[in-house]
Each structure stands twice: as C-alpha cells, then as structure tokens.
Amino acid sequence: MRITVLGCGYVGLVTGTCLAEIGHSVVCTDNDESKIDILNQGALPIYEPHLQELVARNVAAGRLSFTADLAEAIRVGDVIFICIGTPPLQNGEADISGIDGAARLIAREARSSKLVVEKSTVPVQSGRKLTRALDIYGRNSRWSFSVASNPEFLREGSAVLDFLHPDRIVVGVSDRSSELLLREIYRPIQQQELRNCPVHEGDCPRKNPPELLVTSINSAELIKHACNSFLALKISYANLIADICESMGADVEEVTRGMGLDPRIGPAFLNAGLGFGGFCLPKDIQAFIRLGEKVGVDVSLLKDAELINKRRIDSFLAKATQALWTLKDKHIGVLGLAFKPSTDDIRFAPAMELITRLLDEHAHVSVYDPQAMEKTRTLFPSIHYCADPYELADGAEALMIATEWPEFKSLDWARLSRLMQRPLVFDGRNLLDRNEMERLGFEYYGVGVLSTAEAEARCAAVPLSPGSR
Ligand code: UGA
C-alpha cells in the first residue's frame, strides 16, 4: 500500500516508520523543512528507542522516504495519515487548525481518490468536520475522499513497541471500503507477522493477537480522549491516596499494591509522585473538559483530577521547604527533566514547573538528565547543566528526583552522599528504596509515606496522655 504521513512529530515518525517496517511504501512530510533535512541526513529530530535503527533500515530498503514537498507527498499516497499536532489553545481546547489546513491541502493537491485517516488526537466530531472540509475544498475535483479515525495509543519511550505489538487497533469508519483498507494496512500487525522485530530482536514473546475494533468515527475519536482522561484520573487518584497516606501514617506503595492486585483495578498507572506531564495527558484532559462543558455535561470529576495534578509540585516543595528551612540560596540538584523516562520530551514535564518554582524561591538550581538537557537549555539557559549525576551532587544541599530514569536507581549513592553538602533526597517518583537510602545516611523523603524524620517530628508533636508511659 502507498501511504503518506502528514507530520513528522513523535506520532507521525513512529507511525510512518512502523508502517514501512510492515511492508508498506511510506512517504513522510512536514511543513517544518528543518525536520525533513535532519531526517534526510540520517538523524532524528526526536529521541525514541529503536526508531533510529528502524528508520535507517526502512530508508535503505526503499520503503520509507522524507520530503518537504507537501503536494508531491499528498499525490503519492492512496491513504493519508494525518499526524499533525493539536496543541492546546489558551482556553484549553484542542487547536485543530493544523488538521483543517491539511484538509485544504489534500483537497487541492490530490490527483487520485484518497482515504484520509485521522491519527492526531482530536475532539469528537472532528471526522465530520474533516469530511465537510474535504467536500467543500474538493468540490471541483474528480476525486473522492473518505475519512476514518484511527487513534494512536503510543506511549513515548515505548512507541515502537506499542505500534508493533498493540493491545488493540481502533478504526472508526463510515463505510466498508475504508474498513477493508485499514484492515489490510494493519494485517501484518494483527497477525503478528513481524520479520525482524527491533524491540525483541526478532524473537517476539507470544501474545494474543490484538483485537481490531471497528466503530463509528465519533466513537473512535471519543475512545482516545476517554482513555487518556481515565489514565489521568487514575494517576490523580493514586496521588490523592498518597496525601491521605502521608497524613495517616500509611505507605502509598503498599496501598496501591494492594489495590492493583484486584483485577478490576489493575496495577498500572497507580504510581504516586509529581503527577502526570507530557504532551498528551495534560492537554487531552483539558480538551475533554472543554468539550464536556460545551455540550453541558458535568465534568467536575475531570477538573478535580486536573487540580490534584497541578498541586503536586506545591506539596513536594512544601516538604522541601520544611526540611531545608528556606529554599533561598540553597544549592539544589534536579535529577531528571523529561516528563518520563526513555524520552527527551520536556513538554509539560513536572520538572519544568519544579525548576521555575525553585528559581522563584531564589534557589541555585543545577540539573542532569540522560536525554533532555538540550531541550531544557532552551527554556532555562542560565541554570547549571551537569555532565553526570556526580557533578550534580557535588556541593548540593538536596537532590530532587523528578523523572524515574532506571539508571538513577543504580547510581553509587554512597559516593553521591559523600559529594553532597547535605545528604538529603526528595524522591518525587518513589524510585529509591527508603531503607537503603537511610542506611547510607541520607535524609530521604518519598511521596505518600512519611520519612523517618517526619514521623519522629509528628510523634514528638503529639502530647502523651497521662498514664500512657
Ligand atoms: C499517553 C498514553 O499513555 C498513551 O496511551 C497515549 O497514546 C499517549 O499519551 C498519547 O496520547 O499520544 P505518554 O504521554 O507517552 O502516553 O505517557 P504516559 O506513559 O501515559 O505517562 C504520562 C505521565 O504520567 C508521565 O509524566 C508519567 O510520569 C505520569 N505517570 C504515569 C504517573 O505519574 N504515574 C503513573 O502511574 C503513570
């Protein structure tokens, strides 16, 4: 199948490359020529595990190419995947102007009939508007356009795995031929006919084939927003439990483990910490809230989840202020900048808000992240960027873990302790083992459990009742 991918961001690049990997002939395009230049030089404008190798392999095989010529790219594909960003507008609604622009371009430049597939996350009923735009702008054309919705469920950091081994494939269509085309496109994935899977080096674990769910276009669009909002709700719920645990002397890790063993709840997305960031959950829950408000549905449940998330940095910094007395002039090392591990993406990353707030308090901020330093430098040019965690610890009065990179776990924490002015760690992701950290002499604060220092302070504050001795 000849496929065009519009948009070379995270979703477009992974989608285009993986579609080439399963045998299709794919051309990817973007209106940002610099991205195409980078790709044509054999590099990637983003970091995503396995993607580099996969791009190189498919370009070499002649199945994947990149062009800045939008018109030419549109003419090539029988199927066009729209993978254009839908960033939040000032009021939180999704900005769908990129999709509208794509519709006009497709209608103008097409020289054959096309199936136009929305992969971008869009508000429900966008498919209807896309169909209308294609009809209006293509009214003088001889070609016909069908529209489908095929939401992506790609997690950054494991997007290639998620594409090649999905839990489900959702296709929202309004006619049988679109369904058949999409079934044909995804057949190698549905039947797990991967020749040389880059994630498992050809030896993929046995897994039930993913269900290909066919729905209406509206339902497919809604599935995506409903999923991301539910994941956000789940995280905020875990954080609410964490706050109760801290107040009542329980441990959120134990509580969520106990919850997750119930198959109706499940263990995933119950990690308490600094909350959810990235370019999906925060913007999608906001867009879903605006959508609900527009149609008069009570969305207070979603608003509360968003509010809980916004307050995570407040409670984290309150704890730090308590332990450090004041943040002013303190040397603080932030360990982790990306919104989650295995990505260089810092969009809506909790670490960005954390750094802003530390600077507002006049702390001296140093940072380290295995992948996200360059991107952060553009936002905070004047903070100190360290070559490794040991440089970060050197002279620091506290380290704050904002991203749970697995390699932070295996650092030589005894050495870090020796390098620090004060062995104090605020673990915003509950990455480290409290007992081990305390054994190494750290004053250690996690999330959703009182530190030993906090527990002792609380005991001292409770007057003993007469006769209790
Ligand atoms: C999310 C969804 O998980 C994907 O299914 C979806 O396709 C994607 O958005 C999208 O819409 O494109 P992603 O943004 O890559 O994927 O990241 P997640 O793995 O969902 O993590 C989001 C945030 O939640 C991160 O900041 C992470 O640290 C935080 N999180 C996650 C927690 O705080 N606790 C958890 O238990 C899990």
mmCIF file of C-alpha atoms in Angstrom, residues 56-375:
data_model
loop_
_atom_site.group_PDB
_atom_site.id
_atom_site.type_symbol
_atom_site.label_atom_id
_atom_site.label_comp_id
_atom_site.label_asym_id
_atom_site.label_seq_id
_atom_site.Cartn_x
_atom_site.Cartn_y
_atom_site.Cartn_z
ATOM 1 C CA ALA A 56 17.699 3.599 8.700
ATOM 2 C CA ARG A 57 16.593 0.078 7.830
ATOM 3 C CA ASN A 58 13.453 1.148 6.002
ATOM 4 C CA VAL A 59 15.078 4.041 4.163
ATOM 5 C CA ALA A 60 17.790 1.626 2.996
ATOM 6 C CA ALA A 61 15.127 -0.836 1.863
ATOM 7 C CA GLY A 62 13.464 1.924 -0.191
ATOM 8 C CA ARG A 63 10.169 1.675 1.706
ATOM 9 C CA LEU A 64 10.490 4.954 3.623
ATOM 10 C CA SER A 65 11.311 8.456 2.432
ATOM 11 C CA PHE A 66 11.020 12.028 3.668
ATOM 12 C CA THR A 67 10.160 15.076 1.632
ATOM 13 C CA ALA A 68 9.396 18.717 2.305
ATOM 14 C CA ASP A 69 7.283 18.811 -0.855
ATOM 15 C CA LEU A 70 3.832 18.541 0.695
ATOM 16 C CA ALA A 71 1.971 18.497 -2.622
ATOM 17 C CA GLU A 72 4.101 15.713 -4.029
ATOM 18 C CA ALA A 73 3.749 13.686 -0.835
ATOM 19 C CA ILE A 74 -0.031 14.001 -0.956
ATOM 20 C CA ARG A 75 -0.144 12.811 -4.551
ATOM 21 C CA VAL A 76 1.851 9.670 -3.804
ATOM 22 C CA GLY A 77 -0.331 8.041 -1.145
ATOM 23 C CA ASP A 78 -3.569 6.111 -1.582
ATOM 24 C CA VAL A 79 -4.039 6.521 2.143
ATOM 25 C CA ILE A 80 -3.048 9.672 4.018
ATOM 26 C CA PHE A 81 -2.439 9.549 7.767
ATOM 27 C CA ILE A 82 -2.821 12.944 9.420
ATOM 28 C CA CYS A 83 -0.370 13.054 12.331
ATOM 29 C CA ILE A 84 -0.394 16.788 12.903
ATOM 30 C CA GLY A 85 -0.220 18.241 16.410
ATOM 31 C CA THR A 86 -3.353 19.519 18.131
ATOM 32 C CA PRO A 87 -1.792 21.727 20.823
ATOM 33 C CA PRO A 88 -3.929 23.378 23.491
ATOM 34 C CA LEU A 89 -5.361 26.812 22.784
ATOM 35 C CA GLN A 90 -5.324 29.438 25.525
ATOM 36 C CA ASN A 91 -8.719 28.159 26.784
ATOM 37 C CA GLY A 92 -7.593 24.512 26.839
ATOM 38 C CA GLU A 93 -9.477 23.467 23.698
ATOM 39 C CA ALA A 94 -7.526 21.491 21.110
ATOM 40 C CA ASP A 95 -6.247 23.633 18.250
ATOM 41 C CA ILE A 96 -7.378 21.754 15.168
ATOM 42 C CA SER A 97 -6.228 24.411 12.686
ATOM 43 C CA GLY A 98 -3.417 22.105 11.521
ATOM 44 C CA ILE A 99 -5.967 19.422 10.610
ATOM 45 C CA ASP A 100 -8.092 21.980 8.795
ATOM 46 C CA GLY A 101 -5.025 23.145 6.878
ATOM 47 C CA ALA A 102 -4.242 19.542 5.953
ATOM 48 C CA ALA A 103 -7.786 19.028 4.650
ATOM 49 C CA ARG A 104 -7.485 22.047 2.359
ATOM 50 C CA LEU A 105 -4.095 20.925 1.133
ATOM 51 C CA ILE A 106 -5.285 17.371 0.417
ATOM 52 C CA ALA A 107 -8.366 18.611 -1.429
ATOM 53 C CA ARG A 108 -6.238 20.950 -3.545
ATOM 54 C CA GLU A 109 -3.286 18.684 -4.301
ATOM 55 C CA ALA A 110 -4.829 15.217 -4.641
ATOM 56 C CA ARG A 111 -4.672 13.650 -8.101
ATOM 57 C CA SER A 112 -6.456 10.446 -7.106
ATOM 58 C CA SER A 113 -9.096 9.379 -4.577
ATOM 59 C CA LYS A 114 -7.838 9.029 -1.023
ATOM 60 C CA LEU A 115 -8.664 7.554 2.327
ATOM 61 C CA VAL A 116 -7.792 10.267 4.864
ATOM 62 C CA VAL A 117 -7.088 8.853 8.310
ATOM 63 C CA GLU A 118 -7.040 10.998 11.466
ATOM 64 C CA LYS A 119 -4.297 9.755 13.765
ATOM 65 C CA SER A 120 -3.948 13.030 15.630
ATOM 66 C CA THR A 121 -5.885 13.235 18.879
ATOM 67 C CA VAL A 122 -8.932 15.322 18.049
ATOM 68 C CA PRO A 123 -12.223 16.241 19.719
ATOM 69 C CA VAL A 124 -15.167 14.010 18.872
ATOM 70 C CA GLN A 125 -16.927 15.050 15.640
ATOM 71 C CA SER A 126 -13.671 16.238 14.052
ATOM 72 C CA GLY A 127 -14.074 13.485 11.441
ATOM 73 C CA ARG A 128 -17.362 15.027 10.422
ATOM 74 C CA LYS A 129 -15.708 18.423 10.065
ATOM 75 C CA LEU A 130 -12.797 16.929 8.164
ATOM 76 C CA THR A 131 -15.206 15.239 5.734
ATOM 77 C CA ARG A 132 -17.018 18.527 5.244
ATOM 78 C CA ALA A 133 -13.795 20.451 4.633
ATOM 79 C CA LEU A 134 -12.621 17.871 2.075
ATOM 80 C CA ASP A 135 -16.016 18.040 0.345
ATOM 81 C CA ILE A 136 -16.071 21.820 0.214
ATOM 82 C CA TYR A 137 -12.494 22.411 -0.887
ATOM 83 C CA GLY A 138 -12.519 19.413 -3.195
ATOM 84 C CA ARG A 139 -15.904 20.227 -4.779
ATOM 85 C CA ASN A 140 -14.364 20.842 -8.191
ATOM 86 C CA SER A 141 -12.119 17.801 -8.030
ATOM 87 C CA ARG A 142 -12.796 14.493 -9.824
ATOM 88 C CA TRP A 143 -11.599 12.559 -6.799
ATOM 89 C CA SER A 144 -13.444 11.319 -3.775
ATOM 90 C CA PHE A 145 -12.253 11.382 -0.184
ATOM 91 C CA SER A 146 -13.212 9.002 2.600
ATOM 92 C CA VAL A 147 -12.394 9.747 6.214
ATOM 93 C CA ALA A 148 -11.512 7.383 9.042
ATOM 94 C CA SER A 149 -10.325 7.764 12.609
ATOM 95 C CA ASN A 150 -7.506 5.544 13.810
ATOM 96 C CA PRO A 151 -6.384 6.868 17.199
ATOM 97 C CA GLU A 152 -2.895 6.102 18.390
ATOM 98 C CA PHE A 153 -2.105 4.571 21.761
ATOM 99 C CA LEU A 154 1.645 5.126 21.627
ATOM 100 C CA ARG A 155 3.481 5.870 24.835
ATOM 101 C CA GLU A 156 6.576 7.947 24.340
ATOM 102 C CA GLY A 157 9.604 5.866 25.201
ATOM 103 C CA SER A 158 7.922 2.646 24.071
ATOM 104 C CA ALA A 159 6.137 3.900 20.981
ATOM 105 C CA VAL A 160 7.732 1.404 18.580
ATOM 106 C CA LEU A 161 6.782 -1.479 20.859
ATOM 107 C CA ASP A 162 3.249 -0.101 21.196
ATOM 108 C CA PHE A 163 2.867 0.249 17.426
ATOM 109 C CA LEU A 164 4.174 -3.188 16.535
ATOM 110 C CA HIS A 165 2.607 -5.003 19.499
ATOM 111 C CA PRO A 166 -0.570 -3.072 20.298
ATOM 112 C CA ASP A 167 -3.246 -4.157 22.783
ATOM 113 C CA ARG A 168 -5.884 -3.109 20.285
ATOM 114 C CA ILE A 169 -6.301 -1.299 16.996
ATOM 115 C CA VAL A 170 -9.290 1.021 16.806
ATOM 116 C CA VAL A 171 -10.663 2.036 13.432
ATOM 117 C CA GLY A 172 -13.587 4.406 13.173
ATOM 118 C CA VAL A 173 -15.129 4.309 9.723
ATOM 119 C CA SER A 174 -18.280 5.275 7.891
ATOM 120 C CA ASP A 175 -18.025 2.827 5.003
ATOM 121 C CA ARG A 176 -16.955 -0.747 4.395
ATOM 122 C CA SER A 177 -14.185 0.014 1.893
ATOM 123 C CA SER A 178 -12.360 2.220 4.433
ATOM 124 C CA GLU A 179 -12.610 -0.595 6.952
ATOM 125 C CA LEU A 180 -11.170 -3.085 4.469
ATOM 126 C CA LEU A 181 -8.301 -0.776 3.557
ATOM 127 C CA LEU A 182 -7.385 -0.254 7.217
ATOM 128 C CA ARG A 183 -7.687 -3.984 7.908
ATOM 129 C CA GLU A 184 -5.277 -4.615 5.044
ATOM 130 C CA ILE A 185 -2.828 -1.981 6.311
ATOM 131 C CA TYR A 186 -2.756 -3.484 9.804
ATOM 132 C CA ARG A 187 -2.904 -7.164 8.759
ATOM 133 C CA PRO A 188 0.810 -7.856 9.447
ATOM 134 C CA ILE A 189 0.453 -6.418 12.941
ATOM 135 C CA GLN A 190 -2.829 -8.086 13.681
ATOM 136 C CA GLN A 191 -1.429 -11.413 12.590
ATOM 137 C CA GLN A 192 1.904 -10.600 14.245
ATOM 138 C CA GLU A 193 3.864 -11.342 11.083
ATOM 139 C CA LEU A 194 6.900 -9.286 12.105
ATOM 140 C CA ARG A 195 10.026 -10.488 10.369
ATOM 141 C CA ASN A 196 12.682 -8.750 12.340
ATOM 142 C CA CYS A 197 11.080 -7.000 15.294
ATOM 143 C CA PRO A 198 13.577 -4.377 16.506
ATOM 144 C CA VAL A 199 12.231 -4.427 20.037
ATOM 145 C CA HIS A 200 12.593 -8.161 20.604
ATOM 146 C CA GLU A 201 15.361 -8.708 18.047
ATOM 147 C CA GLY A 202 13.143 -10.997 16.027
ATOM 148 C CA ASP A 203 12.117 -13.149 18.976
ATOM 149 C CA CYS A 204 8.769 -11.648 19.982
ATOM 150 C CA PRO A 205 7.030 -13.117 23.026
ATOM 151 C CA ARG A 206 3.809 -14.967 22.267
ATOM 152 C CA LYS A 207 0.837 -12.719 22.811
ATOM 153 C CA ASN A 208 -2.799 -12.905 21.805
ATOM 154 C CA PRO A 209 -3.306 -11.043 18.528
ATOM 155 C CA PRO A 210 -4.633 -7.529 19.109
ATOM 156 C CA GLU A 211 -8.325 -7.003 18.555
ATOM 157 C CA LEU A 212 -9.137 -4.716 15.660
ATOM 158 C CA LEU A 213 -12.179 -2.847 16.882
ATOM 159 C CA VAL A 214 -14.350 -1.245 14.223
ATOM 160 C CA THR A 215 -16.510 1.633 15.424
ATOM 161 C CA SER A 216 -18.137 4.790 14.168
ATOM 162 C CA ILE A 217 -15.774 7.719 13.633
ATOM 163 C CA ASN A 218 -17.260 9.605 16.587
ATOM 164 C CA SER A 219 -16.734 6.632 18.909
ATOM 165 C CA ALA A 220 -13.138 6.117 17.785
ATOM 166 C CA GLU A 221 -12.360 9.769 18.468
ATOM 167 C CA LEU A 222 -14.006 9.538 21.850
ATOM 168 C CA ILE A 223 -12.163 6.337 22.786
ATOM 169 C CA LYS A 224 -8.862 8.190 22.586
ATOM 170 C CA HIS A 225 -9.901 11.114 24.796
ATOM 171 C CA ALA A 226 -11.724 8.806 27.198
ATOM 172 C CA CYS A 227 -8.614 6.616 27.595
ATOM 173 C CA ASN A 228 -6.176 9.440 28.256
ATOM 174 C CA SER A 229 -8.560 11.136 30.669
ATOM 175 C CA PHE A 230 -9.077 7.863 32.517
ATOM 176 C CA LEU A 231 -5.324 7.350 32.836
ATOM 177 C CA ALA A 232 -5.050 10.884 34.213
ATOM 178 C CA LEU A 233 -7.864 10.152 36.679
ATOM 179 C CA LYS A 234 -6.114 7.002 37.827
ATOM 180 C CA ILE A 235 -2.847 8.836 38.487
ATOM 181 C CA SER A 236 -4.581 11.651 40.344
ATOM 182 C CA TYR A 237 -6.467 9.087 42.417
ATOM 183 C CA ALA A 238 -3.155 7.474 43.391
ATOM 184 C CA ASN A 239 -1.862 10.914 44.350
ATOM 185 C CA LEU A 240 -4.941 11.603 46.447
ATOM 186 C CA ILE A 241 -4.350 8.290 48.238
ATOM 187 C CA ALA A 242 -0.705 9.341 48.690
ATOM 188 C CA ASP A 243 -1.769 12.523 50.504
ATOM 189 C CA ILE A 244 -4.073 10.529 52.780
ATOM 190 C CA CYS A 245 -1.264 8.044 53.441
ATOM 191 C CA GLU A 246 1.088 10.838 54.478
ATOM 192 C CA SER A 247 -1.482 12.300 56.835
ATOM 193 C CA MET A 248 -2.471 8.999 58.396
ATOM 194 C CA GLY A 249 0.853 7.167 58.574
ATOM 195 C CA ALA A 250 0.312 4.613 55.780
ATOM 196 C CA ASP A 251 2.527 3.869 52.786
ATOM 197 C CA VAL A 252 1.061 4.569 49.333
ATOM 198 C CA GLU A 253 3.233 1.905 47.693
ATOM 199 C CA GLU A 254 1.716 -0.737 49.944
ATOM 200 C CA VAL A 255 -1.786 0.611 49.469
ATOM 201 C CA THR A 256 -1.607 0.799 45.662
ATOM 202 C CA ARG A 257 -0.006 -2.654 45.512
ATOM 203 C CA GLY A 258 -2.964 -3.960 47.471
ATOM 204 C CA MET A 259 -5.360 -2.151 45.163
ATOM 205 C CA GLY A 260 -3.655 -3.257 41.962
ATOM 206 C CA LEU A 261 -3.979 -6.940 42.837
ATOM 207 C CA ASP A 262 -7.699 -6.577 42.260
ATOM 208 C CA PRO A 263 -8.032 -7.416 38.546
ATOM 209 C CA ARG A 264 -10.877 -4.923 38.277
ATOM 210 C CA ILE A 265 -8.425 -2.170 39.217
ATOM 211 C CA GLY A 266 -5.062 -3.433 37.940
ATOM 212 C CA PRO A 267 -1.609 -2.224 38.992
ATOM 213 C CA ALA A 268 -0.779 0.137 36.112
ATOM 214 C CA PHE A 269 -0.888 3.924 36.442
ATOM 215 C CA LEU A 270 -1.135 3.900 40.215
ATOM 216 C CA ASN A 271 2.321 5.356 40.821
ATOM 217 C CA ALA A 272 2.063 8.369 43.081
ATOM 218 C CA GLY A 273 4.542 11.186 42.637
ATOM 219 C CA LEU A 274 4.896 14.533 40.920
ATOM 220 C CA GLY A 275 1.936 13.755 38.697
ATOM 221 C CA PHE A 276 1.353 13.406 35.001
ATOM 222 C CA GLY A 277 3.064 15.531 32.368
ATOM 223 C CA GLY A 278 3.885 15.273 28.695
ATOM 224 C CA PHE A 279 2.077 16.487 25.643
ATOM 225 C CA CYS A 280 -0.825 14.061 25.891
ATOM 226 C CA LEU A 281 -2.453 13.551 29.279
ATOM 227 C CA PRO A 282 -2.453 17.212 30.453
ATOM 228 C CA LYS A 283 -3.712 18.611 27.147
ATOM 229 C CA ASP A 284 -6.158 15.797 26.470
ATOM 230 C CA ILE A 285 -7.866 16.022 29.841
ATOM 231 C CA GLN A 286 -8.155 19.787 29.340
ATOM 232 C CA ALA A 287 -9.598 19.395 25.862
ATOM 233 C CA PHE A 288 -12.034 16.774 27.176
ATOM 234 C CA ILE A 289 -13.124 19.148 29.943
ATOM 235 C CA ARG A 290 -13.768 21.943 27.416
ATOM 236 C CA LEU A 291 -15.671 19.532 25.203
ATOM 237 C CA GLY A 292 -17.877 18.381 28.087
ATOM 238 C CA GLU A 293 -18.541 21.965 29.148
ATOM 239 C CA LYS A 294 -19.505 22.914 25.604
ATOM 240 C CA VAL A 295 -22.146 20.224 25.453
ATOM 241 C CA GLY A 296 -23.370 20.832 29.009
ATOM 242 C CA VAL A 297 -22.013 17.690 30.686
ATOM 243 C CA ASP A 298 -20.824 17.934 34.312
ATOM 244 C CA VAL A 299 -17.072 17.356 34.079
ATOM 245 C CA SER A 300 -16.153 18.224 37.672
ATOM 246 C CA LEU A 301 -14.619 14.749 38.106
ATOM 247 C CA LEU A 302 -12.078 15.566 35.400
ATOM 248 C CA LYS A 303 -11.492 19.068 36.750
ATOM 249 C CA ASP A 304 -10.651 17.677 40.172
ATOM 250 C CA ALA A 305 -8.178 15.229 38.648
ATOM 251 C CA GLU A 306 -6.507 18.111 36.854
ATOM 252 C CA LEU A 307 -6.408 20.205 40.024
ATOM 253 C CA ILE A 308 -4.868 17.391 42.071
ATOM 254 C CA ASN A 309 -2.198 17.115 39.397
ATOM 255 C CA LYS A 310 -1.465 20.847 39.426
ATOM 256 C CA ARG A 311 -0.942 20.758 43.191
ATOM 257 C CA ARG A 312 1.687 18.029 43.201
ATOM 258 C CA ILE A 313 4.585 20.456 42.960
ATOM 259 C CA ASP A 314 3.089 22.557 45.815
ATOM 260 C CA SER A 315 3.116 19.669 48.256
ATOM 261 C CA PHE A 316 6.547 18.488 47.083
ATOM 262 C CA LEU A 317 8.038 21.936 47.625
ATOM 263 C CA ALA A 318 6.265 22.364 50.945
ATOM 264 C CA LYS A 319 8.080 19.246 52.125
ATOM 265 C CA ALA A 320 11.399 20.554 50.800
ATOM 266 C CA THR A 321 10.897 23.933 52.457
ATOM 267 C CA GLN A 322 10.115 22.242 55.748
ATOM 268 C CA ALA A 323 13.313 20.184 55.587
ATOM 269 C CA LEU A 324 15.590 22.938 54.270
ATOM 270 C CA TRP A 325 14.042 25.735 56.360
ATOM 271 C CA THR A 326 14.153 28.016 53.325
ATOM 272 C CA LEU A 327 14.909 27.344 49.671
ATOM 273 C CA LYS A 328 16.576 30.727 49.175
ATOM 274 C CA ASP A 329 20.278 30.380 48.291
ATOM 275 C CA LYS A 330 20.150 26.590 48.636
ATOM 276 C CA HIS A 331 22.068 24.506 46.080
ATOM 277 C CA ILE A 332 19.550 22.082 44.686
ATOM 278 C CA GLY A 333 20.179 19.406 42.076
ATOM 279 C CA VAL A 334 17.246 18.289 39.949
ATOM 280 C CA LEU A 335 17.718 14.730 38.772
ATOM 281 C CA GLY A 336 15.564 14.101 35.692
ATOM 282 C CA LEU A 337 13.977 16.631 33.348
ATOM 283 C CA ALA A 338 11.980 14.609 30.802
ATOM 284 C CA PHE A 339 8.282 14.121 31.611
ATOM 285 C CA LYS A 340 9.030 10.408 31.968
ATOM 286 C CA PRO A 341 11.989 8.078 31.321
ATOM 287 C CA SER A 342 13.201 6.973 27.878
ATOM 288 C CA THR A 343 12.306 10.233 26.180
ATOM 289 C CA ASP A 344 13.838 13.659 25.688
ATOM 290 C CA ASP A 345 10.393 15.279 25.768
ATOM 291 C CA ILE A 346 10.027 18.059 28.337
ATOM 292 C CA ARG A 347 6.633 19.384 27.276
ATOM 293 C CA PHE A 348 4.511 19.911 30.413
ATOM 294 C CA ALA A 349 7.140 17.949 32.336
ATOM 295 C CA PRO A 350 6.724 18.360 36.101
ATOM 296 C CA ALA A 351 10.469 19.109 36.291
ATOM 297 C CA MET A 352 9.940 22.334 34.313
ATOM 298 C CA GLU A 353 7.407 23.635 36.838
ATOM 299 C CA LEU A 354 9.686 22.474 39.650
ATOM 300 C CA ILE A 355 12.659 24.424 38.258
ATOM 301 C CA THR A 356 10.529 27.532 37.711
ATOM 302 C CA ARG A 357 9.297 27.419 41.295
ATOM 303 C CA LEU A 358 12.798 26.796 42.708
ATOM 304 C CA LEU A 359 14.108 29.787 40.761
ATOM 305 C CA ASP A 360 11.184 31.889 42.032
ATOM 306 C CA GLU A 361 12.358 30.978 45.539
ATOM 307 C CA HIS A 362 15.925 32.055 44.615
ATOM 308 C CA ALA A 363 17.453 28.603 44.946
ATOM 309 C CA HIS A 364 20.625 27.766 42.948
ATOM 310 C CA VAL A 365 19.471 25.114 40.511
ATOM 311 C CA SER A 366 21.628 22.505 38.779
ATOM 312 C CA VAL A 367 20.177 19.759 36.606
ATOM 313 C CA TYR A 368 21.006 16.461 34.965
ATOM 314 C CA ASP A 369 19.028 14.213 32.597
ATOM 315 C CA PRO A 370 20.320 11.459 30.306
ATOM 316 C CA GLN A 371 18.387 12.772 27.251
ATOM 317 C CA ALA A 372 16.527 16.009 27.888
ATOM 318 C CA MET A 373 19.296 18.530 28.649
ATOM 319 C CA GLU A 374 19.419 20.175 25.223
ATOM 320 C CA LYS A 375 15.685 20.795 25.110
#
